[in-house]
PDB file of C-alpha atoms in Angstrom:
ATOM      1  CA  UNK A   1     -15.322  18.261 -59.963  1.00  0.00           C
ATOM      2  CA  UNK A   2     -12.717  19.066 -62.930  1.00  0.00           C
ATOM      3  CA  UNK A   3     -10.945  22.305 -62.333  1.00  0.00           C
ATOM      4  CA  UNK A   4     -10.771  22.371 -58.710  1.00  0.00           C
ATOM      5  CA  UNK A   5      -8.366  20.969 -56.429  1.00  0.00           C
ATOM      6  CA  UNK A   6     -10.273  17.888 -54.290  1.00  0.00           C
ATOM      7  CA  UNK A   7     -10.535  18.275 -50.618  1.00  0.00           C
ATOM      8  CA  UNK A   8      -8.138  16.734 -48.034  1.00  0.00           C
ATOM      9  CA  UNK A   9      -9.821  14.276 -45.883  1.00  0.00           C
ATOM     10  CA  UNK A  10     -10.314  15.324 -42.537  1.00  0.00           C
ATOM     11  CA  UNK A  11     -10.257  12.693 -39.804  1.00  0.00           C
ATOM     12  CA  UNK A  12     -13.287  13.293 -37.659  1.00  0.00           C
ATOM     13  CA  UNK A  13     -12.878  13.706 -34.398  1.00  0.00           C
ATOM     14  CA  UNK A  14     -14.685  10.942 -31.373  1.00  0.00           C
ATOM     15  CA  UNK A  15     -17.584  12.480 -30.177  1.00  0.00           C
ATOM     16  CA  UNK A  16     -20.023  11.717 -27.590  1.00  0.00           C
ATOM     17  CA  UNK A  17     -20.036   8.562 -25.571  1.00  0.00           C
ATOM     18  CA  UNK A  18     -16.625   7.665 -28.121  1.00  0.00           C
ATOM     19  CA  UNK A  19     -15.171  10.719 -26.928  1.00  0.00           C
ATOM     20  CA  UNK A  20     -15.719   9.788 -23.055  1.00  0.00           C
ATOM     21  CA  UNK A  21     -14.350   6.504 -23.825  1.00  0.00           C
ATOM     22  CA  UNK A  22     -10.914   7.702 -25.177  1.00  0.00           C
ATOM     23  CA  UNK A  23     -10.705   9.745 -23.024  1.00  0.00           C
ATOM     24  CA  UNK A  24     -11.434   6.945 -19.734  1.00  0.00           C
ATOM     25  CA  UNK A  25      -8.996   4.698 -21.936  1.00  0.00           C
ATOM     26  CA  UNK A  26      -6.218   7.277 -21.650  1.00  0.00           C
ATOM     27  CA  UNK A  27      -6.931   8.190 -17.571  1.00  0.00           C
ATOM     28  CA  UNK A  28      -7.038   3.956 -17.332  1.00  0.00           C
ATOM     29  CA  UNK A  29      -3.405   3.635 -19.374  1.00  0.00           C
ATOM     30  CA  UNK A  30      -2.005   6.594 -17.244  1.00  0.00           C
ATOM     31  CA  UNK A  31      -2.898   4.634 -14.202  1.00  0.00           C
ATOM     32  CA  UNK A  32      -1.514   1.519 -15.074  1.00  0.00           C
ATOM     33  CA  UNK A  33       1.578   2.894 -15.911  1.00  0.00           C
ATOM     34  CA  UNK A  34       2.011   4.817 -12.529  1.00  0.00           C
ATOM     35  CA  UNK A  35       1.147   1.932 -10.718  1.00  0.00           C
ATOM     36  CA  UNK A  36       3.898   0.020 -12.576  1.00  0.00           C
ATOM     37  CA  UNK A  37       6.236   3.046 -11.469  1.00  0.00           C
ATOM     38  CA  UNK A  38       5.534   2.571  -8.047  1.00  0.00           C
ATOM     39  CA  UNK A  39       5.225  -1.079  -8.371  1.00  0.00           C
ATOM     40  CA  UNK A  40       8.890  -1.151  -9.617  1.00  0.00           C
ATOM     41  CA  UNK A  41      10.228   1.461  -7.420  1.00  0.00           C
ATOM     42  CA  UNK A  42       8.679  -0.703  -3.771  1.00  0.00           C
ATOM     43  CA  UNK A  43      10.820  -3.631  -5.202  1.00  0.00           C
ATOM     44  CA  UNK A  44      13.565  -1.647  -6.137  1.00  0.00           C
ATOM     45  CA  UNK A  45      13.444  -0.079  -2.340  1.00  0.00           C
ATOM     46  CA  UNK A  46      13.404  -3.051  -0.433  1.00  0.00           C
ATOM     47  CA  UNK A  47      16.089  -5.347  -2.510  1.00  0.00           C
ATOM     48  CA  UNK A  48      18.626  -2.151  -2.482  1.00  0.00           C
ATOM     49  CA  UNK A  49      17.403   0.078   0.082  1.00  0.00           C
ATOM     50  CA  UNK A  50      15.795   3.713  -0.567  1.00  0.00           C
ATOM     51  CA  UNK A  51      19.204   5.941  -0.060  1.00  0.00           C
ATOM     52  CA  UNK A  52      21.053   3.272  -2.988  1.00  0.00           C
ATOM     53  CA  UNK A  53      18.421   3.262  -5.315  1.00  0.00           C
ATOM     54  CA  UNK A  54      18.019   6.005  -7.515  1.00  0.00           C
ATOM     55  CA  UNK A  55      15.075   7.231 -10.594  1.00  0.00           C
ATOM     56  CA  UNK A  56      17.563   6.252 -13.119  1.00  0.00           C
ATOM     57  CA  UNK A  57      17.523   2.826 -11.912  1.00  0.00           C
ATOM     58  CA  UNK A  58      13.971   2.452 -12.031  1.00  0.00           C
ATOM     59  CA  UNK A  59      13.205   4.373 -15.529  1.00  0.00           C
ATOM     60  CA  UNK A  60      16.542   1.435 -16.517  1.00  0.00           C
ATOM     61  CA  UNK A  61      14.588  -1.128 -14.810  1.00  0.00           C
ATOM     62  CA  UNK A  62      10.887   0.320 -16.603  1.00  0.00           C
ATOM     63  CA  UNK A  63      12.889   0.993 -19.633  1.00  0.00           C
ATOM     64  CA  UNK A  64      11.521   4.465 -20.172  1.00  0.00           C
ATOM     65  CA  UNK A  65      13.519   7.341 -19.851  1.00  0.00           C
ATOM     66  CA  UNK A  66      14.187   9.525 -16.605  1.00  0.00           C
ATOM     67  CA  UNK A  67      11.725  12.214 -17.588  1.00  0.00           C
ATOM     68  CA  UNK A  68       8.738   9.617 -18.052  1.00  0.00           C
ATOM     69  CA  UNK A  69       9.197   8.529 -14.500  1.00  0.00           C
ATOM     70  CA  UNK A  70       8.596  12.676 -13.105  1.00  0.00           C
ATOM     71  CA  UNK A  71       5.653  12.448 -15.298  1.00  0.00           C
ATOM     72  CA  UNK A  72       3.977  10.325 -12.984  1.00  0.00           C
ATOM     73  CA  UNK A  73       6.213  11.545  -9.487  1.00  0.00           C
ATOM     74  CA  UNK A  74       8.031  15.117  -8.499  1.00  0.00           C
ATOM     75  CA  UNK A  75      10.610  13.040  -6.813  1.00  0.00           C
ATOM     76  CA  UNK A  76      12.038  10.106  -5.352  1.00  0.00           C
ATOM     77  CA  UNK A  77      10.640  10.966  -1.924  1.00  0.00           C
ATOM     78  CA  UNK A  78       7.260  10.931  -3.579  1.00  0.00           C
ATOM     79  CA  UNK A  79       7.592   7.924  -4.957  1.00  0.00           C
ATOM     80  CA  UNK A  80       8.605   6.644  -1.364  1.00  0.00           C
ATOM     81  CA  UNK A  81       5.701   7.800   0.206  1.00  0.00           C
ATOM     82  CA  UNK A  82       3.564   6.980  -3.297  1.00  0.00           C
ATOM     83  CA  UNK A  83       4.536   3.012  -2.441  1.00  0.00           C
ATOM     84  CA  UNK A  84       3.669   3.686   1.546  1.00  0.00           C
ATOM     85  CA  UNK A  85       0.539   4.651   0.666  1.00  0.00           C
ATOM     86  CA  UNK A  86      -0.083   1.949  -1.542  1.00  0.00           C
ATOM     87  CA  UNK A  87       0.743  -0.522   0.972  1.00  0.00           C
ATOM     88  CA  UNK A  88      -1.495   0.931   3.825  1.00  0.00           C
ATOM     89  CA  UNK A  89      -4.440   1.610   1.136  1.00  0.00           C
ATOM     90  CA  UNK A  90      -4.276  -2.700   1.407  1.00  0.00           C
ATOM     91  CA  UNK A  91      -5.109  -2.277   5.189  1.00  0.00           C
ATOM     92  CA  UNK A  92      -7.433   0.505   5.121  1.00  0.00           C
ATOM     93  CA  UNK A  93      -9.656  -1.183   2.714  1.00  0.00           C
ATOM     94  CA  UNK A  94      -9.289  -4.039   4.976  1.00  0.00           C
ATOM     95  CA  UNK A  95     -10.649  -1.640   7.883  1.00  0.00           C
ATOM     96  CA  UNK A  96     -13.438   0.050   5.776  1.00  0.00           C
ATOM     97  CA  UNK A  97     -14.452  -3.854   4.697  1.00  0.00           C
ATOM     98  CA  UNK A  98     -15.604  -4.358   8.303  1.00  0.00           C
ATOM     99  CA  UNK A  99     -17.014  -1.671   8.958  1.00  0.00           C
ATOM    100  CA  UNK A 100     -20.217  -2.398   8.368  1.00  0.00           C
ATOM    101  CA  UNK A 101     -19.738  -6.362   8.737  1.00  0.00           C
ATOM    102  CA  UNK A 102     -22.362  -7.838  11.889  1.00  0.00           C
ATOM    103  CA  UNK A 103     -19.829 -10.266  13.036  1.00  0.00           C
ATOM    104  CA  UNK A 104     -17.969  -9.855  16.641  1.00  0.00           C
ATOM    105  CA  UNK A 105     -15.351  -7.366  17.393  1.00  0.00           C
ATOM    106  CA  UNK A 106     -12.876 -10.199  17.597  1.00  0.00           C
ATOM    107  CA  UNK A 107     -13.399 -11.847  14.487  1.00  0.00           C
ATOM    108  CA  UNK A 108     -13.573  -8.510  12.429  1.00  0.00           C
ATOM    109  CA  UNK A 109     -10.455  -7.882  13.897  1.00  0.00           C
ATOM    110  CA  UNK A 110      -8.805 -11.358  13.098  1.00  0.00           C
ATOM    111  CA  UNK A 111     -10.168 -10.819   8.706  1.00  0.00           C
ATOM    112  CA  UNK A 112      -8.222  -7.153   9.344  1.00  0.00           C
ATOM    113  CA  UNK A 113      -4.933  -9.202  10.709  1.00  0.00           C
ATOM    114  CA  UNK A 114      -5.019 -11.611   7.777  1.00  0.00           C
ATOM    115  CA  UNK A 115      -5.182  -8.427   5.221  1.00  0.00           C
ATOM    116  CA  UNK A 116      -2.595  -6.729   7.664  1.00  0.00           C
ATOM    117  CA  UNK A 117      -0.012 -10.072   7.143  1.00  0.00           C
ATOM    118  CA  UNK A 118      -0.812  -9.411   3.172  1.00  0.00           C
ATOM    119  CA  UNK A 119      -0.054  -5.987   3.228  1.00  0.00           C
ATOM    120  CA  UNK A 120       3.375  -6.574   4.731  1.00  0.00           C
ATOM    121  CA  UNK A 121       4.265  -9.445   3.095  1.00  0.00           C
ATOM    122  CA  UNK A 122       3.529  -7.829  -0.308  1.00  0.00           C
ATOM    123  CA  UNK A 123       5.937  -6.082  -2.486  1.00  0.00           C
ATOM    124  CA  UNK A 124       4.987  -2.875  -0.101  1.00  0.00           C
ATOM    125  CA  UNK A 125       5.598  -4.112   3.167  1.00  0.00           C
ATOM    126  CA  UNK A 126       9.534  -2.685   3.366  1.00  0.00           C
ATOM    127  CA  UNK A 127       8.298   0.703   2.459  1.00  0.00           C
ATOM    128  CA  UNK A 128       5.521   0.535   4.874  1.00  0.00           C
ATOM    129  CA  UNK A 129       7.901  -0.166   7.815  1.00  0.00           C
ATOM    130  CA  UNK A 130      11.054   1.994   6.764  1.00  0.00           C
ATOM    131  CA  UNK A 131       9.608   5.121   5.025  1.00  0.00           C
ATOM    132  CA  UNK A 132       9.532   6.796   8.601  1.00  0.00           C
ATOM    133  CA  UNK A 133      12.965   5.854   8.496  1.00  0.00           C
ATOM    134  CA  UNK A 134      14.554   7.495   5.073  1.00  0.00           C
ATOM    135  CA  UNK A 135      14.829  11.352   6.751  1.00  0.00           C
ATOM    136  CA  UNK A 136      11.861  12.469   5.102  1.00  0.00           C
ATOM    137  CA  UNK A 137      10.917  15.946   4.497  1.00  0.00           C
ATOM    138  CA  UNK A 138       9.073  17.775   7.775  1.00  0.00           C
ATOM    139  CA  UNK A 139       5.825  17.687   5.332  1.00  0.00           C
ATOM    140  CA  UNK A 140       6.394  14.392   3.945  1.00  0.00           C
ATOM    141  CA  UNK A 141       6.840  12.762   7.427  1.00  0.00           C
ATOM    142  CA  UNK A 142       3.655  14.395   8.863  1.00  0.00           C
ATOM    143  CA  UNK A 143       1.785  12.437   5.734  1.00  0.00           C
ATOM    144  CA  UNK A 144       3.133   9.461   7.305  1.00  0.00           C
ATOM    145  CA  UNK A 145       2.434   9.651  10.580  1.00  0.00           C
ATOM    146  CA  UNK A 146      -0.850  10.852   9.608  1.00  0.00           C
ATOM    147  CA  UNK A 147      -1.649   7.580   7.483  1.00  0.00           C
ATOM    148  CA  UNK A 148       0.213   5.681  10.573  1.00  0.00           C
ATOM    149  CA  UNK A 149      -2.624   7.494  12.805  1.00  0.00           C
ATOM    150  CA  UNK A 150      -5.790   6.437  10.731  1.00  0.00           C
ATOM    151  CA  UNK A 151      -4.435   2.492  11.027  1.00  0.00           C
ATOM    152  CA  UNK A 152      -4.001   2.610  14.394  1.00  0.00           C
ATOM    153  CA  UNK A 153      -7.103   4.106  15.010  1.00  0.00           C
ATOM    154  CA  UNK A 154      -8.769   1.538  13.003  1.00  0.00           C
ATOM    155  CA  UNK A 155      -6.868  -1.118  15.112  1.00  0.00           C
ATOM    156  CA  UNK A 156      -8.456   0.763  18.442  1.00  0.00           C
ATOM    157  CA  UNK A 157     -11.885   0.840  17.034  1.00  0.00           C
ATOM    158  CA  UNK A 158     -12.447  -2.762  16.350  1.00  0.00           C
ATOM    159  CA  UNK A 159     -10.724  -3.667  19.945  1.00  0.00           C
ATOM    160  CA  UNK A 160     -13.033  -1.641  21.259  1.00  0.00           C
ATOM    161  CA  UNK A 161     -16.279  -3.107  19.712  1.00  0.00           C
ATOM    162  CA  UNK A 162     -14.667  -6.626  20.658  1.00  0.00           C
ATOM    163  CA  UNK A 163     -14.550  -5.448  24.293  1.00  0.00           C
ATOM    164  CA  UNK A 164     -17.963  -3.851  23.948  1.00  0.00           C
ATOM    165  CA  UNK A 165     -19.645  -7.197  22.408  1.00  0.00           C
ATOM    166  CA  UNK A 166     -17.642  -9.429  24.857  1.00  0.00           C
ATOM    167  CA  UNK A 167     -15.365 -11.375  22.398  1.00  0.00           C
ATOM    168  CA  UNK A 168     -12.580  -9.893  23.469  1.00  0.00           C
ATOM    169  CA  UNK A 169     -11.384  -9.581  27.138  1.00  0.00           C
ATOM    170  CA  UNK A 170     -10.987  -6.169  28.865  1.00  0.00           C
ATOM    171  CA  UNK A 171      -7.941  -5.320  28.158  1.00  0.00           C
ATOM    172  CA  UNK A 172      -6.052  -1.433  27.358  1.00  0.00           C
ATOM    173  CA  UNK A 173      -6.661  -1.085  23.862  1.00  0.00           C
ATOM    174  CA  UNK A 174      -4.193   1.522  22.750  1.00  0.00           C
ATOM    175  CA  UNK A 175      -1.157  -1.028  24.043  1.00  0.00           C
ATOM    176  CA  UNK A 176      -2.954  -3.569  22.352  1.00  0.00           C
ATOM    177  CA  UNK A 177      -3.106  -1.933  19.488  1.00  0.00           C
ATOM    178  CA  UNK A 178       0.500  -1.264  19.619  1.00  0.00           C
ATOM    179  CA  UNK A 179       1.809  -4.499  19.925  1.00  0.00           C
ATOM    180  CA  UNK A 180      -0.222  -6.041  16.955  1.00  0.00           C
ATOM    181  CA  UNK A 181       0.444  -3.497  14.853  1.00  0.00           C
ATOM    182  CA  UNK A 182       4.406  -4.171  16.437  1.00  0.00           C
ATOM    183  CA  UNK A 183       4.401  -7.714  15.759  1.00  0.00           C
ATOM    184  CA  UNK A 184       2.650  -7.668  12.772  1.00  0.00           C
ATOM    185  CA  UNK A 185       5.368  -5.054  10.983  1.00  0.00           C
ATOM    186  CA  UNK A 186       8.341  -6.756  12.224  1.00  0.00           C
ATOM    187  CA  UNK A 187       7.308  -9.729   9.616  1.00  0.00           C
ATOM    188  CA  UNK A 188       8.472  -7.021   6.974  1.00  0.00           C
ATOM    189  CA  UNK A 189      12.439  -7.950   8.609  1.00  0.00           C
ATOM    190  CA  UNK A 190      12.186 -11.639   8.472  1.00  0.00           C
ATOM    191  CA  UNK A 191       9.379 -12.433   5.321  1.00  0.00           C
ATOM    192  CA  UNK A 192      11.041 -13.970   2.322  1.00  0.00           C
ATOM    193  CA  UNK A 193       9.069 -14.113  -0.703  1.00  0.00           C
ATOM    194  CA  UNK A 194      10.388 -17.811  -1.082  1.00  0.00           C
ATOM    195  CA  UNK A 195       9.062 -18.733   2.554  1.00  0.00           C
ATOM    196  CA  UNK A 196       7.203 -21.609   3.082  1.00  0.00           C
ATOM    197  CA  UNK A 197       4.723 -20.101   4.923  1.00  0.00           C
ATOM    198  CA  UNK A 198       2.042 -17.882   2.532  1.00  0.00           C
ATOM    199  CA  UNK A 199       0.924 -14.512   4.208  1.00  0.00           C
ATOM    200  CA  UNK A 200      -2.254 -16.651   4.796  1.00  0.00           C
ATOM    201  CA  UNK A 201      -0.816 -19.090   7.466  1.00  0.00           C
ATOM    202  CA  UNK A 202       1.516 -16.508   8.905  1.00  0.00           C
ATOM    203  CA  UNK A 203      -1.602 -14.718   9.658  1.00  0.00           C
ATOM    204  CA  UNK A 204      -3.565 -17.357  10.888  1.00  0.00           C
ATOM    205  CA  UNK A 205      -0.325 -18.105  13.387  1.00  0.00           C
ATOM    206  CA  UNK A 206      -0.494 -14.405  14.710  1.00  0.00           C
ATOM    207  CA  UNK A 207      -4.113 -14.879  15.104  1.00  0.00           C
ATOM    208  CA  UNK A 208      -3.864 -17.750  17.159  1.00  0.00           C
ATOM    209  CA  UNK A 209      -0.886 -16.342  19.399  1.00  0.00           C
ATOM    210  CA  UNK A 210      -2.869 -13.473  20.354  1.00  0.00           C
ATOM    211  CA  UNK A 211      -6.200 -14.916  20.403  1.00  0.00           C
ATOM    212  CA  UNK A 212      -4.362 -18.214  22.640  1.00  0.00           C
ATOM    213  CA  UNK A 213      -1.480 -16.692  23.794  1.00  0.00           C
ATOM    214  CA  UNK A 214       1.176 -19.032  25.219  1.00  0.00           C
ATOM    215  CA  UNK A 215      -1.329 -21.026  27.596  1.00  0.00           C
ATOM    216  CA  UNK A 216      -1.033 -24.516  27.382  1.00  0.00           C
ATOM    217  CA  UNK A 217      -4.062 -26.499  25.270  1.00  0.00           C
TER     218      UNK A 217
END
């Protein structure tokens, strides 16, 4: 109207089920950016090493700046343990998978092996073997062991039901345990992403070593 100053337009605001979805698009973004963090720092770790690798290499590497990386970690030893984590979460869900599976003790155990191999042949599998290693905080190394704990566990539990449902032999599950869990780490020294062998086969050769041992076919 003449005389009086028109109105700003106001942007309205999302509302409702828009509101909810901005909001899920932000939580989604933020989570795709910290797993790039910790994505880049596991790769970072195990081509330089934890102790000569530092945040400023990965926020160079990210190209973001030094404070964007603590926006999604305290510190570098969280970030350690943040990639750790990530690596065992590949096993555990492995585990869990089976868990309510109906097939033998033995062959639940061999589809937990093969995601095992995966796990430490992905770009985790350094971290998984040498956080322990990196003189951790007392707090931060009891979160380790802790995770260590529920994997070994989970190991024990499906030797068990193979010795319960007769597909696998007696045998004393906690050294068991221990030597798969062994063997299966150690691949984390040797595994070149450039081998010819794919995390597949190598776990379909552990399988069969255990499963045959060295007797003669």
């Amino acid at each position: 109207m003449a005389g009086r100053q028109a109105r700003k337009s106001i942007p309205q605001r999302a509302s409702g089920p828009a509101l909810w979805a901005s909001v899920g698009a932000r939580v989604r973004d933020r989570e795709r950016k910290r797993d790039a963090v910790i994505m880049t720092a596991a790769r970072a770790f195990r081509e330089r090493g934890y102790h000569n690798t530092s945040l400023d290499d990965i926020a160079s590497e990210l190209n973001v700046t030094k404070p964007t990386v603590y926006h999604y970690v305290e510190n570098k030893e969280q970030l350690l343990f943040e990639c750790f984590r990530a690596g065992l979460a590949l096993i555990m869900n492995g585990i869990e998978a089976q868990q309510e599976s109906t097939a033998t003790g033995r062959e639940r155990l061999a589809a937990v092996i093969a995601r095992y191999a995966e796990a430490i042949t992905s770009d985790f599998g350094w971290c998984m073997v040498q956080a322990e290693n990196q003189d951790l905080s007392p707090t931060m190394s009891r979160k380790v062991k802790a995770l260590k704990s529920e994997i070994d566990q989970g190991l024990r539990s499906l030797i068990r039901a193979g010795v319960a449902d007769g597909s696998i032999r007696p045998c004393d599950e906690k050294m068991t345990a221990f030597a798969l869990a062994g063997a299966l780490n150690w691949i984390a020294h040797w595994y070149r992403s450039d081998d010819q062998l794919a995390a597949s086969e190598i776990a379909q050769r552990f399988i069969e070593l255990f499963e045959l041992g060295l007797q003669p076919r």
